[in-house]
Short mmCIF file of C-alpha atoms in Angstrom, two decimals:
data_model
loop_
_atom_site.label_atom_id
_atom_site.label_comp_id
_atom_site.label_asym_id
_atom_site.label_seq_id
_atom_site.Cartn_x
_atom_site.Cartn_y
_atom_site.Cartn_z
CA MET A 1 -40.52 -51.02 5.30
CA LYS A 2 -40.68 -47.29 5.89
CA GLN A 3 -41.98 -47.90 9.44
CA THR A 4 -38.95 -50.02 10.37
CA LEU A 5 -36.38 -47.80 8.65
CA LYS A 6 -37.26 -44.61 10.54
CA PRO A 7 -35.97 -45.72 13.99
CA ILE A 8 -32.80 -47.07 12.40
CA THR A 9 -32.25 -43.77 10.57
CA TYR A 10 -32.77 -41.72 13.76
CA LEU A 11 -30.49 -44.05 15.74
CA SER A 12 -27.76 -43.70 13.10
CA LEU A 13 -28.06 -39.91 13.23
CA VAL A 14 -27.75 -39.86 17.04
CA VAL A 15 -24.67 -42.12 16.92
CA PHE A 16 -23.11 -39.93 14.19
CA LEU A 17 -23.69 -36.71 16.17
CA PHE A 18 -22.30 -38.30 19.36
CA PHE A 19 -19.04 -39.30 17.68
CA THR A 20 -18.76 -35.93 15.87
CA ILE A 21 -19.11 -33.97 19.13
CA TYR A 22 -16.81 -36.36 21.01
CA CYS A 23 -14.09 -36.19 18.36
CA SER A 24 -14.39 -32.43 18.07
CA SER A 25 -14.13 -32.07 21.86
CA SER A 26 -11.15 -34.41 21.95
CA GLU A 27 -9.39 -32.46 19.20
CA GLU A 28 -10.04 -29.19 21.06
CA LYS A 29 -8.65 -30.60 24.31
CA GLU A 30 -5.67 -32.00 22.46
CA SER A 31 -5.11 -28.60 20.82
CA LEU A 32 -5.26 -26.82 24.18
CA THR A 33 -2.96 -29.30 25.91
CA SER A 34 -0.52 -29.22 23.02
CA ARG A 35 0.00 -25.45 23.36
CA PRO A 36 3.30 -24.80 25.16
CA LYS A 37 3.06 -23.46 28.71
CA SER A 38 6.40 -21.69 28.45
CA ILE A 39 8.59 -20.34 25.71
CA THR A 40 12.24 -19.36 25.26
CA PHE A 41 13.16 -15.91 23.98
CA ASP A 42 16.42 -15.38 22.11
CA LEU A 43 16.72 -11.65 21.34
CA LYS A 44 19.72 -10.02 19.73
CA LEU A 45 20.72 -6.43 18.97
CA LYS A 46 23.02 -5.71 16.05
CA SER A 47 24.76 -2.54 14.79
CA ILE A 48 23.97 -0.70 18.02
CA PRO A 49 24.58 3.07 17.52
CA LYS A 50 27.44 4.65 19.48
CA GLU A 51 24.97 7.03 21.18
CA LEU A 52 23.61 4.04 23.13
CA LYS A 53 26.96 3.14 24.67
CA GLY A 54 26.53 2.93 28.45
CA GLU A 55 22.73 2.70 28.24
CA THR A 56 20.88 -0.15 29.94
CA ILE A 57 18.44 -1.71 27.53
CA SER A 58 15.38 -3.73 28.48
CA TYR A 59 12.67 -5.66 26.65
CA SER A 60 8.97 -5.19 27.32
CA LEU A 61 6.73 -8.18 26.55
CA LYS A 62 2.99 -7.58 26.25
CA PHE A 63 0.55 -10.43 25.60
CA TYR A 64 -2.91 -9.60 24.22
CA PHE A 65 -6.01 -11.72 23.79
CA CYS A 66 -7.54 -10.16 20.71
CA PRO A 67 -9.37 -12.56 18.38
CA VAL A 68 -11.38 -9.56 17.06
CA PRO A 69 -9.23 -6.37 16.88
CA SER A 70 -12.30 -4.09 17.12
CA ALA A 71 -13.30 -5.54 20.52
CA LYS A 72 -13.56 -3.01 23.36
CA ASP A 73 -10.89 -4.52 25.64
CA CYS A 74 -8.70 -5.80 22.84
CA TYR A 75 -5.78 -3.46 23.59
CA THR A 76 -5.57 -4.24 27.30
CA PRO A 77 -2.65 -6.68 27.79
CA VAL A 78 -3.45 -9.90 29.63
CA PHE A 79 0.17 -10.16 30.79
CA ILE A 80 3.19 -7.83 30.88
CA ARG A 81 6.81 -8.57 31.64
CA THR A 82 9.98 -6.48 31.44
CA GLU A 83 13.31 -8.26 31.06
CA LYS A 84 16.36 -6.10 31.72
CA THR A 85 19.88 -6.75 30.55
CA ASN A 86 22.25 -6.91 33.52
CA HIS A 87 24.94 -4.70 31.98
CA PRO A 88 25.24 -1.35 30.17
CA THR A 89 25.69 -1.52 26.40
CA SER A 90 29.40 -1.58 25.55
CA SER A 91 29.65 -2.94 21.99
CA SER A 92 27.78 -2.98 18.70
CA THR A 93 25.97 -6.25 19.53
CA ASP A 94 24.11 -7.64 22.50
CA GLN A 95 22.04 -10.76 23.20
CA ILE A 96 19.69 -12.02 25.87
CA ILE A 97 18.12 -15.49 26.29
CA PHE A 98 15.43 -16.17 28.90
CA PRO A 99 12.40 -18.43 29.48
CA GLN A 100 8.88 -17.13 29.97
CA ASP A 101 5.70 -18.79 31.22
CA LEU A 102 2.79 -18.07 28.89
CA PRO A 103 -0.71 -16.83 29.81
CA ASN A 104 -3.54 -19.33 29.26
CA GLN A 105 -5.07 -17.34 26.43
CA TRP A 106 -3.33 -14.94 24.07
CA THR A 107 -3.38 -14.12 20.37
CA HIS A 108 -0.76 -11.36 19.95
CA LEU A 109 2.59 -10.59 21.54
CA SER A 110 4.57 -7.37 21.23
CA ILE A 111 8.31 -7.25 22.00
CA ARG A 112 9.55 -3.70 22.46
CA ILE A 113 13.12 -2.53 23.05
CA GLU A 114 13.20 0.16 25.73
CA GLY A 115 16.03 2.50 26.66
CA ILE A 116 16.80 3.59 23.07
CA GLU A 117 15.03 6.97 23.17
CA LYS A 118 18.31 8.78 22.38
CA VAL A 119 18.26 7.46 18.82
CA HIS A 120 14.52 7.48 18.18
CA GLY A 121 13.98 9.00 14.73
CA LYS A 122 17.69 8.67 13.86
CA TYR A 123 18.33 4.93 13.86
CA SER A 124 15.66 2.30 13.37
CA PRO A 125 15.92 -1.16 14.99
CA GLY A 126 13.25 -2.41 12.58
CA HIS A 127 9.74 -3.02 13.81
CA ASN A 128 9.62 -1.88 17.45
CA PRO A 129 7.60 -3.41 18.88
CA PHE A 130 8.10 -6.62 16.93
CA TRP A 131 4.83 -8.57 16.75
CA VAL A 132 4.23 -12.32 17.04
CA GLN A 133 0.92 -14.17 16.69
CA ASN A 134 0.03 -17.33 18.57
CA THR A 135 0.06 -19.97 15.83
CA ASP A 136 0.63 -23.71 15.58
CA SER A 137 4.26 -23.14 14.68
CA LEU A 138 4.97 -22.14 18.29
CA SER A 139 3.62 -25.50 19.47
CA LYS A 140 6.13 -27.30 17.26
CA ASP A 141 9.04 -25.07 18.26
CA PRO A 142 8.36 -23.07 21.46
CA LYS A 143 11.07 -20.51 20.84
CA ILE A 144 11.00 -16.91 19.64
CA LYS A 145 14.25 -15.79 18.06
CA HIS A 146 14.60 -12.30 16.63
CA GLU A 147 17.36 -9.88 15.69
CA PHE A 148 16.85 -6.13 15.98
CA THR A 149 19.33 -4.56 13.55
CA PHE A 150 19.77 -0.79 13.76
CA VAL A 151 19.99 1.16 10.49
CA SER A 152 20.37 4.89 9.92
CA GLN A 153 17.19 6.70 8.91
CA GLU A 154 19.15 9.17 6.80
CA ASN A 155 18.05 9.57 3.21
CA LEU A 156 20.54 7.77 0.96
CA ILE A 157 19.55 9.74 -2.15
CA PRO A 158 21.88 12.75 -2.61
CA ASN A 159 20.25 16.17 -2.19
CA ARG A 160 21.16 17.16 -5.74
CA LYS A 161 19.31 14.13 -7.15
CA GLN A 162 16.29 14.84 -4.93
CA GLU A 163 16.16 18.47 -6.05
CA GLU A 164 16.53 17.53 -9.71
CA LEU A 165 13.60 15.10 -9.54
CA ALA A 166 11.43 17.49 -7.51
CA HIS A 167 11.87 20.29 -10.07
CA LYS A 168 11.34 17.89 -12.96
CA PHE A 169 7.88 16.77 -11.79
CA ALA A 170 6.58 19.91 -10.05
CA PRO A 171 2.91 20.48 -10.97
CA ILE A 172 1.02 22.86 -13.22
CA LEU A 173 -1.89 23.81 -10.94
CA VAL A 174 -5.27 24.78 -12.43
CA PHE A 175 -7.76 26.88 -10.38
CA HIS A 176 -11.13 28.50 -10.95
CA LYS A 177 -10.61 32.20 -11.77
CA ASP A 178 -12.48 33.26 -8.63
CA LYS A 179 -10.65 30.86 -6.27
CA LYS A 180 -10.16 32.84 -3.08
CA TYR A 181 -7.35 30.90 -1.38
CA LEU A 182 -4.38 29.96 -3.53
CA PRO A 183 -1.30 28.04 -2.28
CA THR A 184 1.15 30.06 -0.15
CA ASN A 185 3.94 28.98 2.23
CA ILE A 186 4.40 27.80 5.80
CA GLU A 187 7.56 29.81 6.53
CA LYS A 188 5.58 32.95 7.27
CA TYR A 189 4.39 31.27 10.47
CA ALA A 190 7.94 30.48 11.65
CA ASN A 191 7.75 32.80 14.68
CA TYR A 192 4.50 31.26 15.91
CA PHE A 193 5.45 27.62 16.35
CA GLN A 194 4.32 27.08 19.95
CA SER A 195 2.95 23.61 20.51
CA LYS A 196 -0.33 23.20 22.39
CA GLU A 197 -2.33 20.11 23.32
CA TYR A 198 -5.90 19.13 22.61
CA THR A 199 -8.03 16.19 23.76
CA LEU A 200 -8.35 13.40 21.23
CA PRO A 201 -11.89 12.49 20.08
CA GLY A 202 -13.40 9.48 21.81
CA LYS A 203 -13.28 7.36 18.64
CA ASP A 204 -9.60 8.06 17.87
CA ILE A 205 -7.85 4.69 17.56
CA ARG A 206 -4.83 5.99 19.49
CA ARG A 207 -6.94 6.02 22.66
CA LYS A 208 -7.26 2.23 22.40
CA SER A 209 -3.98 1.28 20.81
CA LEU A 210 -1.59 3.62 22.63
CA GLY A 211 -3.60 4.78 25.65
CA GLN A 212 -3.09 8.30 24.30
CA THR A 213 -5.63 10.98 25.29
CA THR A 214 -4.07 14.17 23.88
CA TRP A 215 -2.22 15.29 20.76
CA ASN A 216 -0.40 18.42 19.58
CA TYR A 217 -1.37 21.43 17.49
CA VAL A 218 -0.13 24.95 16.72
CA GLU A 219 -2.42 27.97 16.46
CA PHE A 220 -1.36 30.46 13.80
CA PRO A 221 -2.35 34.13 13.53
CA ASP A 222 -4.47 35.06 10.53
CA LEU A 223 -1.91 35.85 7.82
CA ARG A 224 -4.10 35.02 4.84
CA GLU A 225 -3.50 38.40 3.23
CA THR A 226 0.29 38.46 3.69
CA GLU A 227 3.30 36.78 2.06
CA LYS A 228 1.32 34.97 -0.62
CA GLN A 229 4.36 33.53 -2.43
CA THR A 230 3.76 29.90 -3.41
CA HIS A 231 6.27 27.32 -2.17
CA LEU A 232 6.17 23.58 -2.83
CA TYR A 233 7.43 21.04 -0.28
CA TYR A 234 8.86 17.72 -1.37
CA HIS A 235 10.49 14.53 -0.15
CA VAL A 236 12.25 11.93 -2.32
CA ARG A 237 12.82 8.42 -1.01
CA TYR A 238 13.34 4.89 -2.24
CA ALA A 239 10.02 3.21 -2.93
CA LYS A 240 10.94 0.29 -0.69
CA THR A 241 10.22 2.01 2.62
CA THR A 242 8.80 0.48 5.80
CA VAL A 243 7.09 2.04 8.83
CA SER A 244 7.19 0.31 12.21
CA GLY A 245 3.84 -1.22 13.08
CA THR A 246 2.89 -2.26 9.56
CA GLN A 247 3.60 -5.96 10.11
CA ASN A 248 0.75 -8.27 9.11
CA THR A 249 0.94 -9.72 12.60
CA ALA A 250 0.55 -6.34 14.36
CA LEU A 251 -2.59 -5.03 16.02
CA PRO A 252 -4.00 -2.02 14.10
CA GLY A 253 -3.15 1.50 15.23
CA ILE A 254 0.27 0.92 16.83
CA ARG A 255 2.36 2.55 14.14
CA ASP A 256 5.36 4.71 14.93
CA ASP A 257 5.69 7.46 12.34
CA ARG A 258 9.22 8.30 13.52
CA ASN A 259 10.47 4.73 13.17
CA TYR A 260 10.91 3.96 9.47
CA TRP A 261 13.69 2.75 7.21
CA TYR A 262 14.66 2.89 3.55
CA GLU A 263 15.94 0.11 1.29
CA VAL A 264 17.24 0.60 -2.24
CA GLY A 265 15.24 -2.34 -3.61
CA ASN A 266 15.01 -2.16 -7.41
CA GLY A 267 15.99 1.53 -7.36
CA ASP A 268 12.48 2.93 -7.88
CA MET A 269 11.85 6.18 -6.02
CA VAL A 270 8.80 8.04 -4.74
CA VAL A 271 8.65 11.83 -5.03
CA SER A 272 6.05 13.20 -2.59
CA TYR A 273 4.77 16.78 -2.77
CA TRP A 274 2.75 18.92 -0.33
CA ILE A 275 0.87 22.09 -1.24
CA TRP A 276 0.12 24.49 1.64
CA TYR A 277 -3.04 26.60 1.86
CA ASP A 278 -3.63 29.13 4.66
CA TRP A 279 -7.32 28.25 4.82
CA ASN A 280 -9.83 25.55 3.88
CA GLU A 281 -13.40 26.78 3.43
CA GLY A 282 -14.85 23.35 2.75
CA PRO A 283 -16.96 21.93 -0.10
CA THR A 284 -20.17 23.76 0.96
CA LYS A 285 -21.04 27.10 2.56
CA PHE A 286 -21.83 25.20 5.78
CA GLY A 287 -18.24 24.15 6.15
CA ASN A 288 -15.63 21.77 6.94
CA ILE A 289 -13.85 25.06 7.64
CA HIS A 290 -10.36 24.94 9.15
CA GLN A 291 -7.14 26.89 9.31
CA GLY A 292 -4.32 25.36 7.29
CA ASP A 293 -4.45 22.70 4.60
CA LEU A 294 -1.81 20.33 3.21
CA GLU A 295 -2.76 18.62 -0.01
CA SER A 296 -0.44 15.93 -1.32
CA TYR A 297 0.41 13.85 -4.35
CA ALA A 298 3.21 11.43 -5.18
CA LEU A 299 4.95 10.00 -8.22
CA LEU A 300 6.58 6.61 -8.64
CA ILE A 301 9.81 7.15 -10.59
CA SER A 302 12.11 4.51 -12.10
CA LYS A 303 15.76 4.46 -11.07
CA ASP A 304 16.63 6.26 -14.32
CA GLY A 305 14.16 9.08 -13.57
CA LYS A 306 11.18 8.13 -15.75
CA PRO A 307 7.64 8.60 -14.38
CA LYS A 308 5.65 5.39 -13.88
CA ARG A 309 2.62 6.21 -11.74
CA ILE A 310 0.89 9.10 -9.98
CA LEU A 311 -1.09 9.00 -6.71
CA LEU A 312 -3.31 11.80 -5.39
CA THR A 313 -4.91 12.03 -1.95
CA GLY A 314 -7.74 14.08 -0.45
CA HIS A 315 -10.64 13.87 2.01
CA ASP A 316 -8.74 11.14 3.92
CA HIS A 317 -8.75 8.89 0.84
CA ILE A 318 -6.52 7.82 -2.00
CA LEU A 319 -8.44 9.58 -4.75
CA LEU A 320 -6.41 8.24 -7.67
CA ASP A 321 -3.52 5.87 -8.31
CA THR A 322 -2.90 5.36 -12.02
CA ASP A 323 -0.34 5.10 -14.81
CA PHE A 324 1.36 8.44 -15.52
CA ARG A 325 0.31 8.08 -19.19
CA ASN A 326 -3.35 8.29 -18.13
CA ILE A 327 -3.02 11.97 -17.21
CA ASN A 328 -1.94 15.11 -19.05
CA SER A 329 1.55 16.45 -18.46
CA LEU A 330 3.77 19.02 -20.11
CA LYS A 331 7.53 18.41 -20.14
CA ASN A 332 7.01 15.91 -17.26
CA HIS A 333 4.99 18.42 -15.18
CA PRO A 334 1.60 16.86 -14.30
CA ILE A 335 -1.42 19.12 -14.91
CA LEU A 336 -3.46 19.04 -11.69
CA TYR A 337 -6.84 20.64 -10.97
CA VAL A 338 -7.90 22.10 -7.60
CA ALA A 339 -11.62 22.05 -6.76
CA LYS A 340 -13.98 24.65 -5.43
CA GLY A 341 -17.12 23.69 -3.50
CA ASN A 342 -20.88 23.95 -3.86
CA MET A 343 -23.07 26.97 -2.98
CA GLY A 344 -20.28 29.45 -3.68
CA SER A 345 -17.83 27.83 -1.25
CA ASP A 346 -14.12 28.22 -1.99
CA GLY A 347 -13.73 24.47 -1.51
CA GLY A 348 -11.58 22.01 0.39
CA ASN A 349 -8.65 22.21 -2.09
CA PRO A 350 -8.65 18.55 -3.21
CA THR A 351 -6.44 17.85 -6.22
CA SER A 352 -7.39 15.86 -9.32
CA ALA A 353 -5.55 14.88 -12.48
CA TYR A 354 -8.65 15.78 -14.54
CA GLY A 355 -10.77 18.89 -14.97
CA GLY A 356 -14.34 19.81 -15.79
CA TYR A 357 -16.19 17.32 -13.59
CA THR A 358 -17.99 17.20 -10.23
CA VAL A 359 -18.08 14.75 -7.32
CA LYS A 360 -20.83 14.93 -4.70
CA LEU A 361 -19.53 14.13 -1.21
CA HIS A 362 -21.01 12.43 1.83
CA ALA A 363 -21.74 14.93 4.61
CA GLY A 364 -22.18 12.27 7.29
CA ASN A 365 -25.84 11.32 6.93
CA ALA A 366 -28.85 11.81 4.63
CA LEU A 367 -30.06 14.95 6.46
CA PHE A 368 -26.68 16.70 6.19
CA ASN A 369 -26.39 15.57 2.57
CA TYR A 370 -29.69 17.30 1.88
CA ILE A 371 -28.94 20.50 3.85
CA SER A 372 -25.32 21.11 2.94
CA ASP A 373 -24.96 19.08 -0.29
CA PRO A 374 -21.11 19.21 -0.46
CA TRP A 375 -19.44 19.03 -3.89
CA ASP A 376 -15.97 19.04 -5.36
CA VAL A 377 -16.20 21.14 -8.53
CA PHE A 378 -13.04 20.83 -10.61
CA PRO A 379 -12.14 23.61 -13.07
CA SER A 380 -11.71 23.05 -16.79
CA PHE A 381 -8.50 23.89 -18.61
CA ASP A 382 -10.11 26.99 -20.11
CA PRO A 383 -8.62 30.50 -20.52
CA GLU A 384 -12.08 32.01 -19.96
CA THR A 385 -12.72 30.43 -16.56
CA SER A 386 -9.44 29.21 -15.09
CA ILE A 387 -5.98 30.39 -13.98
CA LEU A 388 -2.63 28.61 -13.56
CA ILE A 389 0.24 28.52 -11.09
CA ILE A 390 3.19 26.95 -12.89
CA PRO A 391 6.77 25.81 -12.11
CA LYS A 392 9.42 28.48 -12.43
CA ASN A 393 11.37 26.49 -15.01
CA LEU A 394 8.50 26.63 -17.54
CA SER A 395 8.44 29.63 -19.87
CA ASP A 396 5.34 31.42 -21.13
CA LYS A 397 6.10 30.00 -24.57
CA ASP A 398 5.83 26.45 -23.19
CA LEU A 399 2.15 27.17 -22.45
CA SER A 400 1.28 28.29 -25.99
CA ASN A 401 -0.19 24.95 -27.11
CA VAL A 402 -1.10 22.67 -24.20
CA LYS A 403 -2.56 19.24 -24.96
CA ILE A 404 -5.69 18.30 -22.99
CA GLY A 405 -6.91 14.71 -23.57
CA SER A 406 -5.29 11.41 -24.44
CA GLY A 407 -4.19 12.38 -27.96
CA ILE A 408 -5.34 8.97 -29.16
CA LYS A 409 -7.75 8.94 -32.08
CA GLN A 410 -10.97 7.01 -31.56
CA ASN A 411 -11.18 4.21 -34.12
CA ARG A 412 -14.75 3.17 -33.39
CA VAL A 413 -17.87 4.76 -34.89
CA PRO A 414 -20.39 6.05 -32.29
CA THR A 415 -23.77 4.32 -32.55
CA ASP A 416 -26.02 6.80 -30.70
CA ASP A 417 -26.16 10.33 -29.23
CA SER A 418 -24.85 9.26 -25.80
CA GLU A 419 -21.76 7.70 -27.39
CA ARG A 420 -21.24 10.81 -29.53
CA GLU A 421 -21.40 12.98 -26.41
CA LYS A 422 -18.96 10.68 -24.64
CA ASP A 423 -16.54 10.81 -27.56
CA LYS A 424 -16.84 14.60 -27.64
CA ASN A 425 -15.79 14.77 -24.00
CA LEU A 426 -12.81 12.54 -24.76
CA GLU A 427 -11.67 14.61 -27.71
CA THR A 428 -8.15 15.96 -27.50
CA ARG A 429 -7.79 19.73 -27.76
CA TYR A 430 -4.86 22.12 -27.70
CA VAL A 431 -5.14 25.26 -25.58
CA GLU A 432 -3.31 28.59 -25.83
CA ALA A 433 -2.70 28.99 -22.09
CA ARG A 434 -0.19 31.83 -21.78
CA ASN A 435 -2.86 34.28 -20.58
CA MET A 436 -3.97 31.81 -17.91
CA ILE A 437 -0.72 32.19 -15.91
CA LYS A 438 -1.51 33.80 -12.55
CA GLY A 439 1.73 33.01 -10.73
CA ARG A 440 4.66 30.67 -10.31
CA ILE A 441 5.96 28.22 -7.73
CA GLU A 442 8.74 30.44 -6.41
CA LYS A 443 10.59 27.91 -4.30
CA LEU A 444 10.85 24.14 -3.82
CA ILE A 445 11.80 23.03 -0.33
CA ALA A 446 13.16 19.59 0.59
CA TRP A 447 11.80 17.93 3.71
CA GLU A 448 14.68 16.83 5.93
CA GLU A 449 14.38 13.71 8.06
CA PRO A 450 13.05 15.15 11.38
CA GLY A 451 15.32 13.14 13.68
CA TRP A 452 18.47 14.28 11.84
CA ILE A 453 17.87 18.04 11.65
CA GLY A 454 21.04 19.85 12.73
CA GLN A 455 22.78 16.56 13.63
CA THR A 456 26.22 15.37 12.53
CA ALA A 457 25.77 13.09 9.54
CA ASP A 458 26.55 9.37 9.66
CA LYS A 459 25.53 7.70 6.38
CA ASP A 460 24.12 10.74 4.54
CA PRO A 461 25.78 11.09 1.10
CA ASP A 462 25.88 14.90 1.46
CA GLY A 463 27.62 14.77 4.84
CA HIS A 464 25.33 17.26 6.61
CA HIS A 465 21.76 17.94 7.82
CA LYS A 466 21.64 21.72 7.62
CA VAL A 467 18.15 23.22 7.58
CA ASP A 468 16.90 26.81 7.34
CA PRO A 469 16.04 27.87 10.95
CA LYS A 470 12.63 29.06 9.68
CA LEU A 471 11.84 25.48 8.71
CA SER A 472 13.39 23.42 11.49
CA SER A 473 10.44 23.79 13.92
CA PHE A 474 8.04 22.95 11.12
CA PHE A 475 9.95 19.83 10.08
CA ARG A 476 10.27 18.53 13.65
CA PHE A 477 6.69 19.16 14.69
CA GLN A 478 4.31 16.24 15.17
CA GLY A 479 0.70 17.35 15.33
CA ARG A 480 -1.90 19.47 13.58
CA LEU A 481 -1.07 22.72 11.77
CA GLY A 482 -3.76 25.28 12.59
CA LYS A 483 -6.20 26.40 15.24
CA HIS A 484 -8.88 23.80 14.52
CA PRO A 485 -7.49 20.49 15.86
CA ARG A 486 -10.94 18.90 16.28
CA SER A 487 -14.18 18.85 14.34
CA ASP A 488 -16.77 21.19 15.82
CA LEU A 489 -20.39 21.64 14.71
CA ARG A 490 -21.54 25.14 15.66
CA ILE A 491 -25.30 25.17 15.27
CA GLY A 492 -25.60 28.88 16.08
CA GLU A 493 -23.28 29.76 13.20
CA LEU A 494 -24.64 27.05 10.89
CA HIS A 495 -21.02 26.04 10.32
CA GLN A 496 -19.07 22.83 10.60
CA TYR A 497 -15.42 23.34 11.55
CA GLY A 498 -13.14 20.53 10.45
CA GLU A 499 -9.67 19.44 11.50
CA SER A 500 -6.52 21.37 10.65
CA PRO A 501 -4.12 19.03 8.80
CA GLU A 502 -1.65 16.63 10.34
CA ASN A 503 1.90 17.73 9.60
CA ALA A 504 3.84 15.95 6.88
CA PRO A 505 5.94 14.07 5.96
CA PHE A 506 4.37 11.58 8.36
CA LYS A 507 0.81 12.65 7.66
CA THR A 508 -1.45 10.08 9.26
CA ASN A 509 -5.22 9.76 9.03
CA ILE A 510 -5.97 6.81 11.29
CA GLU A 511 -4.33 3.97 9.30
CA GLN A 512 -3.35 5.85 6.13
CA HIS A 513 0.30 6.81 5.85
CA TYR A 514 0.26 8.96 2.75
CA THR A 515 4.00 9.52 2.60
CA PHE A 516 4.68 5.80 2.71
CA GLU A 517 1.77 4.83 0.47
CA SER A 518 3.60 4.02 -2.75
CA PRO A 519 1.82 4.47 -6.07
CA LYS A 520 1.47 0.85 -7.08
CA THR A 521 -1.86 -0.28 -8.55
CA GLU A 522 -5.04 1.01 -10.15
CA ARG A 523 -7.12 2.64 -7.42
CA SER A 524 -9.71 5.41 -7.31
CA HIS A 525 -12.31 6.70 -4.86
CA THR A 526 -16.07 6.83 -5.42
CA ASP A 527 -18.08 9.16 -3.18
CA ARG A 528 -21.80 9.92 -2.88
CA GLU A 529 -22.02 10.59 -6.61
CA GLY A 530 -19.03 10.51 -8.91
CA ASN A 531 -15.55 9.07 -9.01
CA TYR A 532 -12.05 10.59 -9.10
CA GLY A 533 -10.70 7.88 -11.40
CA PRO A 534 -9.25 8.18 -14.92
CA LYS A 535 -11.27 10.16 -17.47
CA PHE A 536 -9.24 8.68 -20.33
CA LEU A 537 -6.61 5.99 -20.88
CA GLY A 538 -3.45 7.21 -22.56
CA ASP A 539 -0.37 5.66 -24.11
CA ASP A 540 3.26 6.65 -24.70
CA SER A 541 2.13 9.52 -26.93
CA THR A 542 -0.09 11.14 -24.28
CA PRO A 543 2.58 12.95 -22.18
CA GLN A 544 3.42 16.20 -23.99
CA LYS A 545 7.15 16.70 -24.52
#
């Protein structure tokens, strides 16, 4: 029986495979033939700004074949077409309808409005380019219909409200007593804002996505020992904020930091802060040295001004995103700790919501980890070893009894020595901190929308966009702040020079838009050894009133 069954079994298998391959091939051919060979575009402009009256607008279509976005030739279009309107813009709306033959193979399409440079950074048409992916829905209805509606990029939150919130949540900054570089201000460089260009590194995504080979930087004189007054820079916006190029259908790396728009949403707001340092010595004596440093954090605030979450960034990562009750604060001012480095280094100035711990960092590879061994060493809240820079609206008396820890009593009984040690570290203590005060944040400075600086207001609730001349160049500048725009390993010096920081408020590290990264969910970063996440979990009683 077995002898006769074997040929039958093999024959059945061959027949099964034949039909499987045939049907699969037929389905593939059917799929290819069912794809439309042409498509109709119906594109409309709405709420066209008056500045564009008389301008001739065109639409650039770029088709890409990019099944894997990391592929080498992914960003080279397989087909390009420009469709011009046949008349200058004369009203607040415009529309164009035209057919277009499609390339044989494509995965992504970008539709960009051109001829609107006059309002770039002032009025957003929404995502520009607008991205479309080649899906089955186009086979069913071979038509692409889209409306580009212009909206003002002015901040709809009144200046007085922004200033009130910024002062309310300004930080209490904790430093090691021997910290060499403390926060200062950018205004002292106002007379030296002359933009230069540098060549982008070969791996920079903008080379692929935008065909960009250079970027901007400014080289400052060494003013580390002058004008050491600490200023804090802030920006308040509605949490529902969108940046062009963040569509799910978009290819990575084609974001436009100057094209963004605000929506009121549920009324939640994000208060972003930037702390300026004249110098970054890096987390080890071997470096990541660079001129200039901008460290940032942000708070998610309810529409009635109550803190909900805090987000801190550093080392090109989101270090922490957590509930505001999981950190210590005094009268709404978060207590934040600034790290030094290993081997006596002054550190890279990363900011944490917790003190008294260490994170070992990756230096690039095992050899560099061994040689340089970079650390972030965060200070403790301790009058013997640490100093404070505090907001101007806090009095010395406010610092007479500062709560450090959750304030929640542990109900469980420790079972061994390790648990006892853990509980000891979590114990709440109250610190007399008046003698720790080293200085104060002398000035808070609002970041104006770059495209509106000095312009006549349209929708702005304050009716103006006046900016201190010392700050206007700084606010407008897109590029790196400092004389080290690129990483540079100098073997002869045994030093690694890092990158001076990208200017805020549109601070971009590849795909991370810190300004527009809303605090939203529990996140923390783990490095070579250690994690920046919560050291305790608090409740409503944790924030100190």
